[in-house]
Amino acid sequence: MLTYEQTLRKDDHTRRLEILVDAHGWRVVERADTTVVRDALYTDWHRVERARRAFTIEMSSLRAEGWHDAH
């Protein structure tokens, strides 16, 4: 089950973060275009929050560089 999704696009490039509920915790998946940059399984919600916060900061930086939210 998907609990969080954020996608940005610039030209033909995409950055995406997904947080999914897994049978063993939460899976954090980060993609750059079709490449999986990170795929981590966390059992501690605080680690999930940190991963999301770090990605939010990175997304702010990308928006400043001209990336836009995908619809």
PDB file of C-alpha atoms in Angstrom:
ATOM      1  CA  MET A   1       0.000   0.000   0.000  1.00  0.00           C
ATOM      2  CA  LEU A   2       1.340   3.403  -0.993  1.00  0.00           C
ATOM      3  CA  THR A   3       1.505   5.892   1.872  1.00  0.00           C
ATOM      4  CA  TYR A   4       3.483   8.699   0.221  1.00  0.00           C
ATOM      5  CA  GLU A   5       4.482   9.615  -3.305  1.00  0.00           C
ATOM      6  CA  GLN A   6       6.243  12.677  -4.670  1.00  0.00           C
ATOM      7  CA  THR A   7       7.371  13.100  -8.273  1.00  0.00           C
ATOM      8  CA  LEU A   8       9.240  15.952  -9.949  1.00  0.00           C
ATOM      9  CA  ARG A   9       9.998  16.392 -13.640  1.00  0.00           C
ATOM     10  CA  LYS A  10      12.374  18.504 -15.690  1.00  0.00           C
ATOM     11  CA  ASP A  11      12.589  18.042 -19.439  1.00  0.00           C
ATOM     12  CA  ASP A  12      12.691  14.247 -19.948  1.00  0.00           C
ATOM     13  CA  HIS A  13      13.905  13.478 -16.417  1.00  0.00           C
ATOM     14  CA  THR A  14      11.944  12.312 -13.384  1.00  0.00           C
ATOM     15  CA  ARG A  15      12.742  12.082  -9.668  1.00  0.00           C
ATOM     16  CA  ARG A  16      10.359  10.085  -7.501  1.00  0.00           C
ATOM     17  CA  LEU A  17      10.063   9.029  -3.873  1.00  0.00           C
ATOM     18  CA  GLU A  18       7.621   6.383  -2.701  1.00  0.00           C
ATOM     19  CA  ILE A  19       6.974   5.157   0.813  1.00  0.00           C
ATOM     20  CA  LEU A  20       5.072   1.893   0.871  1.00  0.00           C
ATOM     21  CA  VAL A  21       3.775  -0.230   3.697  1.00  0.00           C
ATOM     22  CA  ASP A  22       5.593  -3.559   3.654  1.00  0.00           C
ATOM     23  CA  ALA A  23       4.777  -6.728   5.590  1.00  0.00           C
ATOM     24  CA  HIS A  24       7.919  -6.037   7.658  1.00  0.00           C
ATOM     25  CA  GLY A  25       7.764  -2.231   7.947  1.00  0.00           C
ATOM     26  CA  TRP A  26       8.013   0.584   5.402  1.00  0.00           C
ATOM     27  CA  ARG A  27       9.837   0.485   2.098  1.00  0.00           C
ATOM     28  CA  VAL A  28      11.411   3.754   0.930  1.00  0.00           C
ATOM     29  CA  VAL A  29      12.105   3.764  -2.803  1.00  0.00           C
ATOM     30  CA  GLU A  30      13.821   6.642  -4.579  1.00  0.00           C
ATOM     31  CA  ARG A  31      14.115   6.702  -8.362  1.00  0.00           C
ATOM     32  CA  ALA A  32      15.968   8.902 -10.824  1.00  0.00           C
ATOM     33  CA  ASP A  33      14.319   8.284 -14.176  1.00  0.00           C
ATOM     34  CA  THR A  34      14.056   4.476 -14.361  1.00  0.00           C
ATOM     35  CA  THR A  35      17.016   3.827 -12.046  1.00  0.00           C
ATOM     36  CA  VAL A  36      16.374   2.873  -8.424  1.00  0.00           C
ATOM     37  CA  VAL A  37      18.694   5.087  -6.396  1.00  0.00           C
ATOM     38  CA  ARG A  38      17.609   3.726  -3.035  1.00  0.00           C
ATOM     39  CA  ASP A  39      15.399   0.867  -1.905  1.00  0.00           C
ATOM     40  CA  ALA A  40      15.436   0.520   1.864  1.00  0.00           C
ATOM     41  CA  LEU A  41      13.229  -1.318   4.308  1.00  0.00           C
ATOM     42  CA  TYR A  42      12.743   0.384   7.674  1.00  0.00           C
ATOM     43  CA  THR A  43      11.047  -1.001  10.765  1.00  0.00           C
ATOM     44  CA  ASP A  44      11.426   2.252  12.676  1.00  0.00           C
ATOM     45  CA  TRP A  45       8.996   5.016  11.636  1.00  0.00           C
ATOM     46  CA  HIS A  46      11.525   7.673  12.733  1.00  0.00           C
ATOM     47  CA  ARG A  47      13.922   6.510  10.006  1.00  0.00           C
ATOM     48  CA  VAL A  48      11.094   6.791   7.474  1.00  0.00           C
ATOM     49  CA  GLU A  49      10.408  10.338   8.658  1.00  0.00           C
ATOM     50  CA  ARG A  50      14.098  11.221   8.290  1.00  0.00           C
ATOM     51  CA  ALA A  51      14.205   9.788   4.762  1.00  0.00           C
ATOM     52  CA  ARG A  52      11.106  11.755   3.795  1.00  0.00           C
ATOM     53  CA  ARG A  53      12.465  14.958   5.354  1.00  0.00           C
ATOM     54  CA  ALA A  54      15.785  14.573   3.510  1.00  0.00           C
ATOM     55  CA  PHE A  55      13.963  14.046   0.238  1.00  0.00           C
ATOM     56  CA  THR A  56      11.735  17.076   0.892  1.00  0.00           C
ATOM     57  CA  ILE A  57      14.855  19.197   1.305  1.00  0.00           C
ATOM     58  CA  GLU A  58      16.332  17.766  -1.899  1.00  0.00           C
ATOM     59  CA  MET A  59      13.069  18.406  -3.761  1.00  0.00           C
ATOM     60  CA  SER A  60      13.116  22.045  -2.646  1.00  0.00           C
ATOM     61  CA  SER A  61      16.588  22.349  -4.117  1.00  0.00           C
ATOM     62  CA  LEU A  62      15.465  20.696  -7.366  1.00  0.00           C
ATOM     63  CA  ARG A  63      12.475  23.050  -7.620  1.00  0.00           C
ATOM     64  CA  ALA A  64      14.893  25.968  -7.313  1.00  0.00           C
ATOM     65  CA  GLU A  65      16.749  24.469 -10.300  1.00  0.00           C
ATOM     66  CA  GLY A  66      13.580  24.417 -12.419  1.00  0.00           C
ATOM     67  CA  TRP A  67      12.044  21.013 -11.633  1.00  0.00           C
ATOM     68  CA  HIS A  68       8.218  20.903 -11.388  1.00  0.00           C
ATOM     69  CA  ASP A  69       5.705  18.702  -9.612  1.00  0.00           C
ATOM     70  CA  ALA A  70       4.380  15.972 -11.894  1.00  0.00           C
ATOM     71  CA  HIS A  71       0.613  15.671 -12.184  1.00  0.00           C
TER      72      HIS A  71
END
